Short mmCIF file of C-alpha atoms and ligand atoms in Angstrom, two decimals:
data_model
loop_
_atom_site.label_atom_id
_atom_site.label_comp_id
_atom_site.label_asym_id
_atom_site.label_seq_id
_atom_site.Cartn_x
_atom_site.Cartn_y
_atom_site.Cartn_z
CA UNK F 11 178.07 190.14 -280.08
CA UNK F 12 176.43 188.78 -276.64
CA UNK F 13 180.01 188.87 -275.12
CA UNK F 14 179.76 192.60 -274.95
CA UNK F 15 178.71 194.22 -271.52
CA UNK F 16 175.11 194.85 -271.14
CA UNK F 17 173.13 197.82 -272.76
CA UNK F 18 172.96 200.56 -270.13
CA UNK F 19 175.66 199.44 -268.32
CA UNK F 20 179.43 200.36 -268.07
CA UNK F 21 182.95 199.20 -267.66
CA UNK F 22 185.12 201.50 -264.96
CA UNK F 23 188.77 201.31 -266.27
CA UNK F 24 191.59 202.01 -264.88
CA UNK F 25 192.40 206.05 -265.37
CA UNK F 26 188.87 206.58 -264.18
CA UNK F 27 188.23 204.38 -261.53
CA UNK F 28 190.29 206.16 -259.77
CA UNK F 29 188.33 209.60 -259.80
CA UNK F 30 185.08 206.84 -258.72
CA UNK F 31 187.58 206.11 -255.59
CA UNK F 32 187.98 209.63 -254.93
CA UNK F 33 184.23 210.17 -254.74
CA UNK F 34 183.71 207.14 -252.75
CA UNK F 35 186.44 208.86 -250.14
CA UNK F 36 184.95 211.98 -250.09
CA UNK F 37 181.30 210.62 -249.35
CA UNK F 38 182.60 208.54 -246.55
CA UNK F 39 184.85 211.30 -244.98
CA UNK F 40 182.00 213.59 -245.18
CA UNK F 41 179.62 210.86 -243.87
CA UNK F 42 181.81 210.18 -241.08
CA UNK F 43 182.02 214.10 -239.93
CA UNK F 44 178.31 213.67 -239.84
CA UNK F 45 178.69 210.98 -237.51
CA UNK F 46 176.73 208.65 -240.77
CA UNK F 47 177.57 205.19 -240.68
CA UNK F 48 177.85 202.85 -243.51
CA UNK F 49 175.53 199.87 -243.87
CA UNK F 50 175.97 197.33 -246.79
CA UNK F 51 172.63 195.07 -248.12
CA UNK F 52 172.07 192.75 -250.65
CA UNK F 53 172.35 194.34 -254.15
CA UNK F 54 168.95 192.16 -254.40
CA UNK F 55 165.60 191.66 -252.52
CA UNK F 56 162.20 190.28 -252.42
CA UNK F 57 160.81 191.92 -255.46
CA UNK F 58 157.59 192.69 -252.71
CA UNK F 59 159.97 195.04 -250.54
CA UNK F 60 160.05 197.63 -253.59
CA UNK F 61 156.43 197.17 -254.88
CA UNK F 62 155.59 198.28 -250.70
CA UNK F 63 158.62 200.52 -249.90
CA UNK F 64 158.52 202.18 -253.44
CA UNK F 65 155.26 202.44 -254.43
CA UNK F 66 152.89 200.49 -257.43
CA UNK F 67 152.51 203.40 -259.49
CA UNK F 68 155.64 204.61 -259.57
CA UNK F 69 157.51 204.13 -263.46
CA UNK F 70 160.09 202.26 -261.08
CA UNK F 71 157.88 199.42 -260.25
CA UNK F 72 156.11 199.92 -263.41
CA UNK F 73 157.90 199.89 -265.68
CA UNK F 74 161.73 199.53 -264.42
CA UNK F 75 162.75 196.80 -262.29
CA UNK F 76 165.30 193.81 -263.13
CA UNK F 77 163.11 191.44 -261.39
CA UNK F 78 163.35 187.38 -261.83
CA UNK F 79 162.76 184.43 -260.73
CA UNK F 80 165.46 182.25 -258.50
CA UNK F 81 165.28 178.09 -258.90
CA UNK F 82 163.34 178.12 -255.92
CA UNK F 83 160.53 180.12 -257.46
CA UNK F 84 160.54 183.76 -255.04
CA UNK F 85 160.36 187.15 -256.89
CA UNK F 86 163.39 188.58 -256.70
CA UNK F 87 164.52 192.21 -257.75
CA UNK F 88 168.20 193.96 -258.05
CA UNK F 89 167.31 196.71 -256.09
CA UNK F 90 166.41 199.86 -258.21
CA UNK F 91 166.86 202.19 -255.52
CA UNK F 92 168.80 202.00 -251.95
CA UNK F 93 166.13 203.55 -249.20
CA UNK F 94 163.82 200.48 -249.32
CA UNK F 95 167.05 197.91 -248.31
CA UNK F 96 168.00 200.43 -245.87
CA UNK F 97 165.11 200.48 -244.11
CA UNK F 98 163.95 196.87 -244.28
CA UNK F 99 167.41 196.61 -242.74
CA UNK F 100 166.92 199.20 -240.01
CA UNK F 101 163.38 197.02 -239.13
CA UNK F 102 164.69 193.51 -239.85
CA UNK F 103 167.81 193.77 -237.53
CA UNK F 104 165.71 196.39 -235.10
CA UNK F 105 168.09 198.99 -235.59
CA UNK F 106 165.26 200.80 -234.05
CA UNK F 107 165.90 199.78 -230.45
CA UNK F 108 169.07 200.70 -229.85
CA UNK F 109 169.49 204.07 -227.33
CA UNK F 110 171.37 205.87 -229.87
CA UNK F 111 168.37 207.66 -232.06
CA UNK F 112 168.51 208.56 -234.77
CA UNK F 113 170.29 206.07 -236.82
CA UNK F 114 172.23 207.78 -239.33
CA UNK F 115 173.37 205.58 -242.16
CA UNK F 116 174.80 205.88 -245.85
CA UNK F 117 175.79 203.34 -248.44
CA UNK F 118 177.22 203.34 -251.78
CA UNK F 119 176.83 200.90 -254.61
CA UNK F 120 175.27 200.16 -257.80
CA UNK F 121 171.36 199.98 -258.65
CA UNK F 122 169.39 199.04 -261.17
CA UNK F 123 166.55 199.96 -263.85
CA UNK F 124 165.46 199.14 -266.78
CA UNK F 125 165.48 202.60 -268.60
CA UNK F 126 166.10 203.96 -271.91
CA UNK F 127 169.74 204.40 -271.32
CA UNK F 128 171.34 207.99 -272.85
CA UNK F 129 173.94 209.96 -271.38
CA UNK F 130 173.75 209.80 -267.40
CA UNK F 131 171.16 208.03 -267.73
CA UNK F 132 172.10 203.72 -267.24
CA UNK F 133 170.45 200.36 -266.63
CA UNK F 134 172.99 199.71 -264.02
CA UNK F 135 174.16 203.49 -261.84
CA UNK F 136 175.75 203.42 -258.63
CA UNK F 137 174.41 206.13 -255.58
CA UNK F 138 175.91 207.23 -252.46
CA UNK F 139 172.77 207.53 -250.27
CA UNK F 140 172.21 208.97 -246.75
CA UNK F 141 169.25 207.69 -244.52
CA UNK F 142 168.86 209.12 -241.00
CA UNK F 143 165.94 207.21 -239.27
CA UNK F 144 164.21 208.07 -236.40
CA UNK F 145 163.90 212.14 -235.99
CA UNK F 146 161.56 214.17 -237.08
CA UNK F 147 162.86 217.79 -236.43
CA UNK F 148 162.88 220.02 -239.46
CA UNK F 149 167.02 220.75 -237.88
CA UNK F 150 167.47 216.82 -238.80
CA UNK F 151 166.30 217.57 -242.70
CA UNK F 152 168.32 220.59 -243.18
CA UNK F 153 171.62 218.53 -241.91
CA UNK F 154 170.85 215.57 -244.56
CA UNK F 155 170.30 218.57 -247.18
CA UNK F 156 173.55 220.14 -245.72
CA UNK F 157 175.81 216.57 -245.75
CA UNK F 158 174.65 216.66 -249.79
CA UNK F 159 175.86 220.02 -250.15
CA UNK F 160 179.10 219.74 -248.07
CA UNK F 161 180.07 216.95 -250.49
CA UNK F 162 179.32 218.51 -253.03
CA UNK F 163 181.52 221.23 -252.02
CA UNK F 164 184.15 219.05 -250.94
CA UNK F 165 184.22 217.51 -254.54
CA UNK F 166 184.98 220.92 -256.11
CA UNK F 167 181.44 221.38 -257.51
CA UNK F 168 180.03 224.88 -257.54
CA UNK F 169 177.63 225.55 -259.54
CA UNK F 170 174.76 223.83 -257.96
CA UNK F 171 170.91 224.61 -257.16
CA UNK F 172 169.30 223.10 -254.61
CA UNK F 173 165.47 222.95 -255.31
CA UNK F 174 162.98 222.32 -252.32
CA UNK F 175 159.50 221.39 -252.04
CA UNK F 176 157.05 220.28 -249.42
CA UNK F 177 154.83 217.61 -250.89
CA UNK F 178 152.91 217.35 -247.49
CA UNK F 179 151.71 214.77 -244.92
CA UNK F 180 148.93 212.22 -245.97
CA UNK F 181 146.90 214.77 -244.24
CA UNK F 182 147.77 217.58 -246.53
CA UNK F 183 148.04 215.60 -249.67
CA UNK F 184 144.60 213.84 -249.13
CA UNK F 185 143.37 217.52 -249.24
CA UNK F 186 145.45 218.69 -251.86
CA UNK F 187 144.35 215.35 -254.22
CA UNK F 188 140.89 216.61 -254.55
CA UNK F 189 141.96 220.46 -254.89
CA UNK F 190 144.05 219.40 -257.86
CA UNK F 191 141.61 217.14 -259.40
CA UNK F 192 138.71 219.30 -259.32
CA UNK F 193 141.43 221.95 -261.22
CA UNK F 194 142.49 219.16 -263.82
CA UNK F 195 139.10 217.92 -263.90
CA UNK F 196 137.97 220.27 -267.46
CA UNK F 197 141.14 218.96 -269.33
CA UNK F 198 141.68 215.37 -268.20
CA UNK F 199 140.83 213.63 -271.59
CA UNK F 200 143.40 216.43 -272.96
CA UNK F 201 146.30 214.78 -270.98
CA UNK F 202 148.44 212.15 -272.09
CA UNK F 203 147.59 208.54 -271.39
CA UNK F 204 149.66 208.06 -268.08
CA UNK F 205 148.27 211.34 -266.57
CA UNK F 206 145.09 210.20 -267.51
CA UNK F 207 145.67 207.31 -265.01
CA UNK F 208 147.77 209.41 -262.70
CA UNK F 209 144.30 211.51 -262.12
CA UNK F 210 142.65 208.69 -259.99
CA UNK F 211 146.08 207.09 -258.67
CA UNK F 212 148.02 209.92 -258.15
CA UNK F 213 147.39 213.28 -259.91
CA UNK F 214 150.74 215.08 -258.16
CA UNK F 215 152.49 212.92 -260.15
CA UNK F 216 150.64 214.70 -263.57
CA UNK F 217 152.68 217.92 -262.43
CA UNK F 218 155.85 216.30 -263.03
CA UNK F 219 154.81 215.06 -266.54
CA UNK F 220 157.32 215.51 -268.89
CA UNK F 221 155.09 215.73 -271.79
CA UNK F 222 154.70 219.26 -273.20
CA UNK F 223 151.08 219.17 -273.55
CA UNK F 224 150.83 217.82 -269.77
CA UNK F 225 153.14 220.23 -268.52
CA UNK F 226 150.69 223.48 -270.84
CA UNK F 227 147.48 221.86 -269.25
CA UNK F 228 148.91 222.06 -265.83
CA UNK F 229 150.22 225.37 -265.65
CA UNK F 230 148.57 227.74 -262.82
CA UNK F 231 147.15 224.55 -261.36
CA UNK F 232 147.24 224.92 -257.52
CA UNK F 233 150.32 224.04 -255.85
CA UNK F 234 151.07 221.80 -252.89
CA UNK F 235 152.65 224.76 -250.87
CA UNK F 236 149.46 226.72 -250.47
CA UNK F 237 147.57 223.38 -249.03
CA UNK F 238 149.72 222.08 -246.57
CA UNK F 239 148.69 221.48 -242.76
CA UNK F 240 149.84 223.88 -240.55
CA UNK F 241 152.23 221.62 -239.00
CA UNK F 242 153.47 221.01 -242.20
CA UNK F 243 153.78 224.51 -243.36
CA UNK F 244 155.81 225.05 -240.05
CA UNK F 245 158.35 222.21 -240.41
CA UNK F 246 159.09 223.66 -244.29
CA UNK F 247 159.39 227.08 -243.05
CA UNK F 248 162.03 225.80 -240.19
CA UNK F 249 164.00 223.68 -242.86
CA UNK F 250 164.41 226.82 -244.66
CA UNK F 251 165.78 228.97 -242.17
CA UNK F 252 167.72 226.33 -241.15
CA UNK F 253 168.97 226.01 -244.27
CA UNK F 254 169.59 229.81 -244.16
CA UNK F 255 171.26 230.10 -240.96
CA UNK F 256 174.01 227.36 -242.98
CA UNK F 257 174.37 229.70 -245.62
CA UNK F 258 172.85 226.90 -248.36
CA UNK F 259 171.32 228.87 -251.04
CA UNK F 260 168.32 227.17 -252.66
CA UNK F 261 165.12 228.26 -254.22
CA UNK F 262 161.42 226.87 -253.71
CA UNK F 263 160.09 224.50 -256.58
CA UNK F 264 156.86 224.11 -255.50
CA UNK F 265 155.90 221.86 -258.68
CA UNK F 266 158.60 219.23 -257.45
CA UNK F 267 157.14 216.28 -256.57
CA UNK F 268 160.10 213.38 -257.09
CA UNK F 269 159.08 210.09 -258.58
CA UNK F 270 158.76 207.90 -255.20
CA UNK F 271 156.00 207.39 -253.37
CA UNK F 272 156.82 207.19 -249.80
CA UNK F 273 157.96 211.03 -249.47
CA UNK F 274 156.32 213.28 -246.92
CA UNK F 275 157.02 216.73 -246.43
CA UNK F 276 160.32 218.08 -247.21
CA UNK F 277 161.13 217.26 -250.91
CA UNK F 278 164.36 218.35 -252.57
CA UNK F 279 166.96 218.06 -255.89
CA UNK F 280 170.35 219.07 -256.58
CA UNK F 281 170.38 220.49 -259.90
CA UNK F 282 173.64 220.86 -262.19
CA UNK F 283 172.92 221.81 -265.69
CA UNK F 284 169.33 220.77 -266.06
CA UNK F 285 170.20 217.43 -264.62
CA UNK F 286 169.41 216.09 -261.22
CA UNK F 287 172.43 215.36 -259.46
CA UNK F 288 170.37 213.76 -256.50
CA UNK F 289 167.49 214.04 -254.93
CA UNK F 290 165.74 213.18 -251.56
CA UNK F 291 163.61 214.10 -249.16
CA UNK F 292 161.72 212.58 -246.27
CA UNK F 293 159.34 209.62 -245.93
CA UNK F 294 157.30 209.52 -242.40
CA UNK F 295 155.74 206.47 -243.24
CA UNK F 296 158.20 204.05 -244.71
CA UNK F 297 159.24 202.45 -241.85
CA UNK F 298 155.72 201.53 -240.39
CA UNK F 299 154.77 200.50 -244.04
CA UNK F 300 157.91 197.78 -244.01
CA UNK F 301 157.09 196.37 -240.51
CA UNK F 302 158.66 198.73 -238.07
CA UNK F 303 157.63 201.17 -235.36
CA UNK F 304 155.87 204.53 -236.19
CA UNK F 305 159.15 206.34 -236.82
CA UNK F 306 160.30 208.76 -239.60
CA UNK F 307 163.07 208.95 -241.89
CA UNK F 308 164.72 211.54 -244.61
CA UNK F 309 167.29 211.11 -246.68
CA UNK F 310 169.07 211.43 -250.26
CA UNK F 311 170.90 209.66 -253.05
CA UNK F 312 173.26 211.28 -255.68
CA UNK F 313 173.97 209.38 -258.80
CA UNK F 314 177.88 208.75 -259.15
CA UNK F 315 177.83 208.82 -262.98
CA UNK F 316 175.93 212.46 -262.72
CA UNK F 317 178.18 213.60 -259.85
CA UNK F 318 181.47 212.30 -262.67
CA UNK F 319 180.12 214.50 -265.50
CA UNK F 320 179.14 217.29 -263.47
CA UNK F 321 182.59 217.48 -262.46
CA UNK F 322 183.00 217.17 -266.16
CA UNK F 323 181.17 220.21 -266.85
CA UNK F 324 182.77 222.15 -264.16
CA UNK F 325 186.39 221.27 -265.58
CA UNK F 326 187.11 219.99 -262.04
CA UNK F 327 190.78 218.84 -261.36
CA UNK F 328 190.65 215.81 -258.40
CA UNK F 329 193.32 215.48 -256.76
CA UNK F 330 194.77 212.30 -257.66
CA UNK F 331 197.81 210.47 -256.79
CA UNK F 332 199.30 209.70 -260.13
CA UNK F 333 202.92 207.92 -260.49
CA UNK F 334 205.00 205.63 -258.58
CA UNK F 335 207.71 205.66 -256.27
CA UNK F 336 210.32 203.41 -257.83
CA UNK F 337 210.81 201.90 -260.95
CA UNK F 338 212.98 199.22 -261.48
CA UNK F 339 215.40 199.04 -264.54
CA UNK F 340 217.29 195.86 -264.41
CA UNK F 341 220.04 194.97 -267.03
CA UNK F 342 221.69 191.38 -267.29
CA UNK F 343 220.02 187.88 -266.23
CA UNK F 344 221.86 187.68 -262.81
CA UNK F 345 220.08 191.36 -261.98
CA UNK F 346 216.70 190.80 -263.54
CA UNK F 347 216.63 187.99 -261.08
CA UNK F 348 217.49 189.47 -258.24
CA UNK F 349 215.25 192.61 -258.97
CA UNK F 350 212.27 190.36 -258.60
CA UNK F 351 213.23 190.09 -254.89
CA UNK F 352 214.42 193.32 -254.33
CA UNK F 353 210.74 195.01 -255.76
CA UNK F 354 209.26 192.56 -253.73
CA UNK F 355 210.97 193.90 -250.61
CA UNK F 356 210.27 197.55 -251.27
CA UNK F 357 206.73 196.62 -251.79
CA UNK F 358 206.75 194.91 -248.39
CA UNK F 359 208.39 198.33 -247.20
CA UNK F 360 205.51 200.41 -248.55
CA UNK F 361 207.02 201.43 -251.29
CA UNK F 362 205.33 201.56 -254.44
CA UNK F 363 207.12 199.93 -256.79
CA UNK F 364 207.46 198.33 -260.22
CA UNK F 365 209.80 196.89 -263.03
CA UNK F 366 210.17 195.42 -266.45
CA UNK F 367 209.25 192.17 -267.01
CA UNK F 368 209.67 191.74 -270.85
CA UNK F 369 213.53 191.75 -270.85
CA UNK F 370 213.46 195.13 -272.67
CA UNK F 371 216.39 197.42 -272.87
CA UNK F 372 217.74 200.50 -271.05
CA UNK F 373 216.08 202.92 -273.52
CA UNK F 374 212.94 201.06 -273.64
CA UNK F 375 213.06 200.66 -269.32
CA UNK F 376 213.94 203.74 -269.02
CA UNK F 377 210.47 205.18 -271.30
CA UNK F 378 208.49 203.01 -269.26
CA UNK F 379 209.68 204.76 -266.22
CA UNK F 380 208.55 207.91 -267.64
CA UNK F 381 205.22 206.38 -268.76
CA UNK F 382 204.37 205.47 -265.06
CA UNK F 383 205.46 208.79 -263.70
CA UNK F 384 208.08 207.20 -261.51
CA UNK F 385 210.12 209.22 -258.86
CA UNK F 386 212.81 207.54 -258.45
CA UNK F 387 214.62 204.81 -260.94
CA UNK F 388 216.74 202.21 -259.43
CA UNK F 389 219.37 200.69 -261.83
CA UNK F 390 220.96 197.28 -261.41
CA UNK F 391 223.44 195.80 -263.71
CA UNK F 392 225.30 192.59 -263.16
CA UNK F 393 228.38 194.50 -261.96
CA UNK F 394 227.07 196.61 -259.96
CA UNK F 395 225.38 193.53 -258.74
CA UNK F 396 228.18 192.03 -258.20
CA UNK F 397 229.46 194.75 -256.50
CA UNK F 398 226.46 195.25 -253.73
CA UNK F 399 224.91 198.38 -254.79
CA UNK F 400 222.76 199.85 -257.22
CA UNK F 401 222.18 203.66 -258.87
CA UNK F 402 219.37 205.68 -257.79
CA UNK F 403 218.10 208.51 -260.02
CA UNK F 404 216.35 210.87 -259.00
CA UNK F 405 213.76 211.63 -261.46
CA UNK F 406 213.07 215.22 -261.06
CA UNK F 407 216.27 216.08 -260.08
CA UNK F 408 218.55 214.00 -262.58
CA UNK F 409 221.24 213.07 -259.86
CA UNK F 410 222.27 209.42 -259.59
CA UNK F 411 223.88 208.38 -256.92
CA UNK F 412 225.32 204.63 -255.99
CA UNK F 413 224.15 203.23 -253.21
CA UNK F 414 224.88 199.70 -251.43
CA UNK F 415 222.25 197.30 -252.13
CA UNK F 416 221.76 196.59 -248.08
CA UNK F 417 220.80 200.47 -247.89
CA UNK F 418 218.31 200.87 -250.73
CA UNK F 419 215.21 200.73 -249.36
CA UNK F 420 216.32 203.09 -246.86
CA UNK F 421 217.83 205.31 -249.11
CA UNK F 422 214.97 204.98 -251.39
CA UNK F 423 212.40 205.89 -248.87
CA UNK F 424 214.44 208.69 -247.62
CA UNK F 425 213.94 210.54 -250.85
CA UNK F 426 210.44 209.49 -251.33
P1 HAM I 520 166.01 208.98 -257.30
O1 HAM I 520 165.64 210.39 -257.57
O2 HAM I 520 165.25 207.93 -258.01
O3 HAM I 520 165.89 208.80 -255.74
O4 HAM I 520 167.54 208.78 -257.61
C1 HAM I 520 168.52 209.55 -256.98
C2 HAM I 520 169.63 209.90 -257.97
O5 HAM I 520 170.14 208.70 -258.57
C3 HAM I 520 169.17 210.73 -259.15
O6 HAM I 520 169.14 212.09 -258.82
C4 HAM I 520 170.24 210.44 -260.18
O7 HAM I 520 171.40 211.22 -259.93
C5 HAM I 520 170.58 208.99 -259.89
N1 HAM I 520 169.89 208.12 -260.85
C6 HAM I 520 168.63 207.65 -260.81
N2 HAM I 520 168.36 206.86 -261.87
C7 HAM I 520 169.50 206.83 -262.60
C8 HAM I 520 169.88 206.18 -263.82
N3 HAM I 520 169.06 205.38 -264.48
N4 HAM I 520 171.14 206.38 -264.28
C9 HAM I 520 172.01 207.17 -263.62
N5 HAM I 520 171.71 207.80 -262.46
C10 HAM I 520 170.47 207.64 -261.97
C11 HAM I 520 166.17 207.64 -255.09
O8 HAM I 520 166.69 206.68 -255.58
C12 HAM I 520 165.83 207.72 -253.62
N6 HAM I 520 166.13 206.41 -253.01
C13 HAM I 520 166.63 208.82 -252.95
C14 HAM I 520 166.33 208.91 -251.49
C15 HAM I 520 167.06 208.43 -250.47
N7 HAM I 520 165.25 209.47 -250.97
C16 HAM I 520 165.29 209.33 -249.65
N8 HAM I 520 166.39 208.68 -249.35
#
């Protein structure tokens, strides 16, 4: 049926949204400790800004993007990926020359790609992403690495790795290219069709190859970590005892490589049961390459859906306001109408609130209560109407008391 929601893409339903508004929370309390402001950009972009911010031969622009046509014929994409719109933000609205350097920003919000979809893997997947623009001390890197990990830990994850890689400057990696090819060189009809064109575009990208036979023919080929400037070698080695002095654990991958192009240096991954949780790093040139100064950037995105079932996994109890304050049970026509105006008024006094509205009875009322969790149940009948005043239960403690009607919110909220 074409009514149903897209392939790869999901519905968030009440009784879980609410665990995707606890995330949300936690990413921007943590962001805002970090002094990480939130920027919002268009969900899409000129399909141009991705083939330049994200790279040709990645399997994003490949293979990936939702890109399409608008009625008055420019390329448009839904953006696959956040750090491109970031920074074509940062440039476009010069972000760049205000005094305040570096520009720390996050965002959260749903991306897209055209993927095989399985389970946390979807067409449509929301990140929280950090950027921080404009620094280029190895002590700016570990804090981005340290704002993932803080949120992690302020979700109630714990059993996380943190993987870290330097994949070099242009400087290194032009060195490293040949190193690697001359290695792979013997076996390159051996590998599989896309590392066969990886080898003149981009061989790092063969040691990331998911394909068994790839992965066999690369094994002892030389790594990354062992060609790296000196300059580069010394910013990795201060990220990591940065990282140390924090007390973040993590553990050198030197085969990681991440499947963006515009990283430079420091590369990292979260890691929670074989599945990347997010992953990040920092990209030197990215702001030059979309029309900006010479000025660096690092930053991260974890997947939402990933972060949901590694809570999952980790049998993880948010803390979530459930229930309300007040129900409403109403009995007689005279009371069910003036219960619509005394809910309305509690709601109006912050009280959260609720009633019947299919003229069930006391039993029935009374269940729904339950259902909702509700505190406190207020009871109108026409004669007590007709009196002024109205029972209030108390829910957990089962006393009732009677109340006049020009005192209820106040009683209500003084038991709340
Ligand atoms: P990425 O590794 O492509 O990096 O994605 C980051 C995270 O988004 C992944 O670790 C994963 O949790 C989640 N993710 C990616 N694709 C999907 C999918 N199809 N379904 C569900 N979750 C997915 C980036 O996007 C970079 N922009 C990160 C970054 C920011 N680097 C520097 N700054």
């Amino acid at each position: 049926m074409m009514t149903n929601r897209p392939r790869g893409t999901n519905d968030i339903l009440p009784g879980d949204v609410e665990k995707w508004q606890f995330i949300e929370k936690t990413a921007r309390e943590v962001c805002r400790r970090f002094n990480t402001a939130e920027v919002r950009t268009p969900v899409f972009e000129h399909t141009e800004l991705f083939a330049r911010g994200v790279g040709e031969t990645t399997d994003i622009v490949e293979k990936e993007m939702y890109t399409f046509q608008d009625r008055g014929e420019r390329s448009l994409t839904l953006r696959p990926e956040g750090t491109a719109s970031a920074v074509r933000a940062f440039v476009e609205s010069k972000l760049y020359a205000q005094p305040q350097q570096p520009t720390k920003l996050f965002y959260i919000g749903p991306m897209f790609r055209y993927e095989r979809p399985q389970s946390g893997r979807y067409r449509q997947f929301h990140q929280f992403g950090v950027e921080v623009l404009g620094a280029s001390d190895p002590s700016v890197d570990a804090e981005v690495i340290a704002l993932a990990m803080t949120f992690f830990t302020e979700l109630g994850l714990n059993d996380i790795t943190l993987e870290i890689n330097s994949v070099g400057s242009p400087e290194s990696r032009t060195n490293y290219r040949d190193v690697l090819r001359s290695h792979l060189h013997p076996v390159k009809e051996e590998l599989c069709a896309d590392c066969q064109s990886r080898y003149d575009r981009n061989p790092m990208r063969i040691l990331d190859c998911k394909v068994d036979k790839c992965k066999t023919l690369t094994q002892g080929a030389p790594e990354m970590l062992d060609h790296l400037t000196d300059t580069d070698r010394e910013h990795f080695q201060a990220v990591c005892s940065y990282l140390e002095s924090f007390g973040i654990n993590y553990t050198v991958n030197p085969r990681m490589v991440r499947g963006l192009d515009y990283y430079t240096q420091t590369a990292f991954e979260f890691i929670e049961n074989g599945s990347t949780l997010s992953g990040g790093g920092r990209y030197n040139g990215l702001v030059e390459q979309l029309g900006g100064p010479e000025m660096p950037g690092i930053g991260f995105a974890v997947g939402i859906e990933r972060a949901l079932i590694a809570l999952q996994n980790q049998q993880v109890e948010l803390p979530i306001a459930k229930g309300i304050d007040v129900f409403f049970v109403a009995l007689g026509e005279a009371a069910q109408q003036h219960s619509v105006k005394l809910l309305h008024e509690m709601r109006v006094a912050g009280i959260v609130a609720d009633k019947d509205y299919l003229g069930k009875s006391m039993k029935a009322q009374m269940k729904a209560a339950d259902r909702l969790s509700a505190r406190q149940v207020v009871i109108l009948g026409d004669d007590e109407l007709a009196q002024g005043v109205a029972n209030v239960k108390d829910m957990e403690t089962g006393e009732q008391i009677t109340v006049p009607l020009a005192e209820l919110i106040e009683k209500v909220q003084s038991n709340m």
